[in-house]
């Protein structure tokens, strides 16, 4: 189930990257053009450099979304923590397994969020 989920996340991620790149000031792009920068220079040295922090945040949101989607796919038999929570916890009336699986998914999301926030701050400070 991971391959179709990954393919389904691509349009979501692409749209978020588009929004992140649109947040770059047009003045910076115009200044680079005035200095004679090529299109490749503008893409790599203006757009990607200025939007690094936002791109990290977008990647964090996409990873968290993917974790949630894989947990839901596991609930319908794809394996993983979602399958464990449903098969061994809910269906067998073993609430401890359901709670532990849910807490593990939440911990995974919190860890991804914390690492993403830390990276975004670090990249933001390096760009100054």
Tab-separated table of C-alpha atoms in Angstrom:
chain	number	residue	atom	x	y	z
A	1	UNK	CA	0.000	0.000	0.000
A	2	UNK	CA	2.995	2.306	0.374
A	3	UNK	CA	3.582	2.680	-3.371
A	4	UNK	CA	0.056	3.895	-4.227
A	5	UNK	CA	0.065	6.150	-1.174
A	6	UNK	CA	3.388	7.641	-2.207
A	7	UNK	CA	2.121	8.218	-5.727
A	8	UNK	CA	-1.016	9.811	-4.297
A	9	UNK	CA	1.026	12.179	-2.138
A	10	UNK	CA	3.016	13.580	-5.090
A	11	UNK	CA	0.300	16.007	-6.309
A	12	UNK	CA	-0.254	17.197	-2.726
A	13	UNK	CA	3.457	17.786	-2.247
A	14	UNK	CA	3.866	19.435	-5.649
A	15	UNK	CA	1.095	21.922	-4.882
A	16	UNK	CA	2.633	22.774	-1.532
A	17	UNK	CA	6.060	23.264	-3.123
A	18	UNK	CA	4.452	25.557	-5.696
A	19	UNK	CA	2.912	27.680	-2.941
A	20	UNK	CA	6.255	27.774	-1.081
A	21	UNK	CA	8.100	28.936	-4.194
A	22	UNK	CA	5.458	31.571	-4.927
A	23	UNK	CA	6.177	33.087	-1.519
A	24	UNK	CA	9.598	34.245	-2.751
A	25	UNK	CA	9.586	37.992	-3.293
A	26	UNK	CA	9.350	39.070	-6.922
A	27	UNK	CA	11.785	41.868	-6.128
A	28	UNK	CA	14.537	39.352	-5.461
A	29	UNK	CA	13.852	37.601	-8.750
A	30	UNK	CA	13.851	40.918	-10.619
A	31	UNK	CA	17.094	41.931	-8.914
A	32	UNK	CA	18.737	38.677	-10.001
A	33	UNK	CA	17.500	39.210	-13.564
A	34	UNK	CA	18.859	42.763	-13.523
A	35	UNK	CA	22.258	41.427	-12.460
A	36	UNK	CA	22.248	39.077	-15.466
A	37	UNK	CA	21.439	35.784	-13.749
A	38	UNK	CA	20.390	32.910	-15.987
A	39	UNK	CA	17.172	30.975	-15.433
A	40	UNK	CA	19.162	28.182	-13.767
A	41	UNK	CA	20.816	30.698	-11.437
A	42	UNK	CA	17.436	32.157	-10.539
A	43	UNK	CA	15.962	28.735	-9.795
A	44	UNK	CA	18.819	27.481	-7.632
A	45	UNK	CA	20.206	30.689	-6.125
A	46	UNK	CA	17.016	32.684	-5.640
A	47	UNK	CA	13.917	30.483	-5.514
A	48	UNK	CA	15.341	27.409	-3.784
A	49	UNK	CA	17.663	29.348	-1.483
A	50	UNK	CA	14.964	31.760	-0.321
A	51	UNK	CA	12.279	29.083	0.099
A	52	UNK	CA	14.433	26.492	1.900
A	53	UNK	CA	12.772	26.929	5.264
A	54	UNK	CA	9.293	26.763	3.768
A	55	UNK	CA	10.248	23.687	1.728
A	56	UNK	CA	11.345	21.923	4.925
A	57	UNK	CA	7.991	22.780	6.524
A	58	UNK	CA	6.128	21.510	3.454
A	59	UNK	CA	8.108	18.259	3.552
A	60	UNK	CA	7.271	17.868	7.242
A	61	UNK	CA	3.551	18.263	6.580
A	62	UNK	CA	3.758	15.755	3.732
A	63	UNK	CA	5.589	13.178	5.876
A	64	UNK	CA	3.032	13.554	8.662
A	65	UNK	CA	0.236	13.143	6.142
A	66	UNK	CA	1.935	10.013	4.806
A	67	UNK	CA	2.184	8.556	8.319
A	68	UNK	CA	-1.529	9.126	8.825
A	69	UNK	CA	-2.378	7.615	5.454
A	70	UNK	CA	-0.266	4.521	6.090
A	71	UNK	CA	-1.911	4.049	9.495
A	72	UNK	CA	-5.327	4.215	7.814
A	73	UNK	CA	-4.177	1.809	5.099
A	74	UNK	CA	-2.998	-0.534	7.839
A	75	UNK	CA	-6.471	-0.438	9.332
A	76	UNK	CA	-7.823	-2.080	6.174
A	77	UNK	CA	-5.151	-4.763	6.066
A	78	UNK	CA	-1.994	-3.186	4.656
A	79	UNK	CA	0.051	-3.994	7.754
A	80	UNK	CA	1.879	-1.761	10.171
A	81	UNK	CA	0.616	-0.040	13.285
A	82	UNK	CA	-2.877	0.528	11.903
A	83	UNK	CA	-3.290	-3.172	11.230
A	84	UNK	CA	-1.931	-4.021	14.673
A	85	UNK	CA	-4.323	-1.600	16.356
A	86	UNK	CA	-7.341	-3.038	14.533
A	87	UNK	CA	-6.479	-6.751	14.311
A	88	UNK	CA	-4.869	-7.360	17.669
A	89	UNK	CA	-6.385	-4.537	19.659
A	90	UNK	CA	-9.900	-3.644	18.541
A	91	UNK	CA	-11.038	-6.975	17.079
A	92	UNK	CA	-9.744	-8.999	20.032
A	93	UNK	CA	-10.995	-6.493	22.637
A	94	UNK	CA	-7.418	-5.869	23.740
A	95	UNK	CA	-7.554	-2.144	24.386
A	96	UNK	CA	-3.938	-2.000	25.589
A	97	UNK	CA	-2.663	-2.882	22.105
A	98	UNK	CA	-4.915	-0.273	20.518
A	99	UNK	CA	-3.729	2.422	22.901
A	100	UNK	CA	-0.041	1.531	22.498
A	101	UNK	CA	-0.302	1.490	18.684
A	102	UNK	CA	-2.077	4.845	18.736
A	103	UNK	CA	0.538	6.324	21.055
A	104	UNK	CA	3.323	5.036	18.796
A	105	UNK	CA	1.735	6.711	15.771
A	106	UNK	CA	1.380	9.938	17.766
A	107	UNK	CA	5.014	9.736	18.900
A	108	UNK	CA	6.139	9.225	15.316
A	109	UNK	CA	4.173	12.298	14.247
A	110	UNK	CA	5.559	14.387	17.119
A	111	UNK	CA	9.134	13.324	16.324
A	112	UNK	CA	8.695	14.193	12.646
A	113	UNK	CA	7.202	17.562	13.616
A	114	UNK	CA	9.987	18.390	16.073
A	115	UNK	CA	12.738	17.427	13.632
A	116	UNK	CA	11.032	19.372	10.841
A	117	UNK	CA	10.670	22.491	12.991
A	118	UNK	CA	14.300	22.237	14.116
A	119	UNK	CA	15.516	21.846	10.527
A	120	UNK	CA	13.362	24.729	9.317
A	121	UNK	CA	14.762	27.026	12.023
A	122	UNK	CA	18.309	25.913	11.306
A	123	UNK	CA	17.952	26.434	7.553
A	124	UNK	CA	16.295	29.799	8.180
A	125	UNK	CA	19.188	30.968	10.346
A	126	UNK	CA	21.767	29.791	7.807
A	127	UNK	CA	20.146	31.778	5.008
A	128	UNK	CA	20.613	35.080	6.861
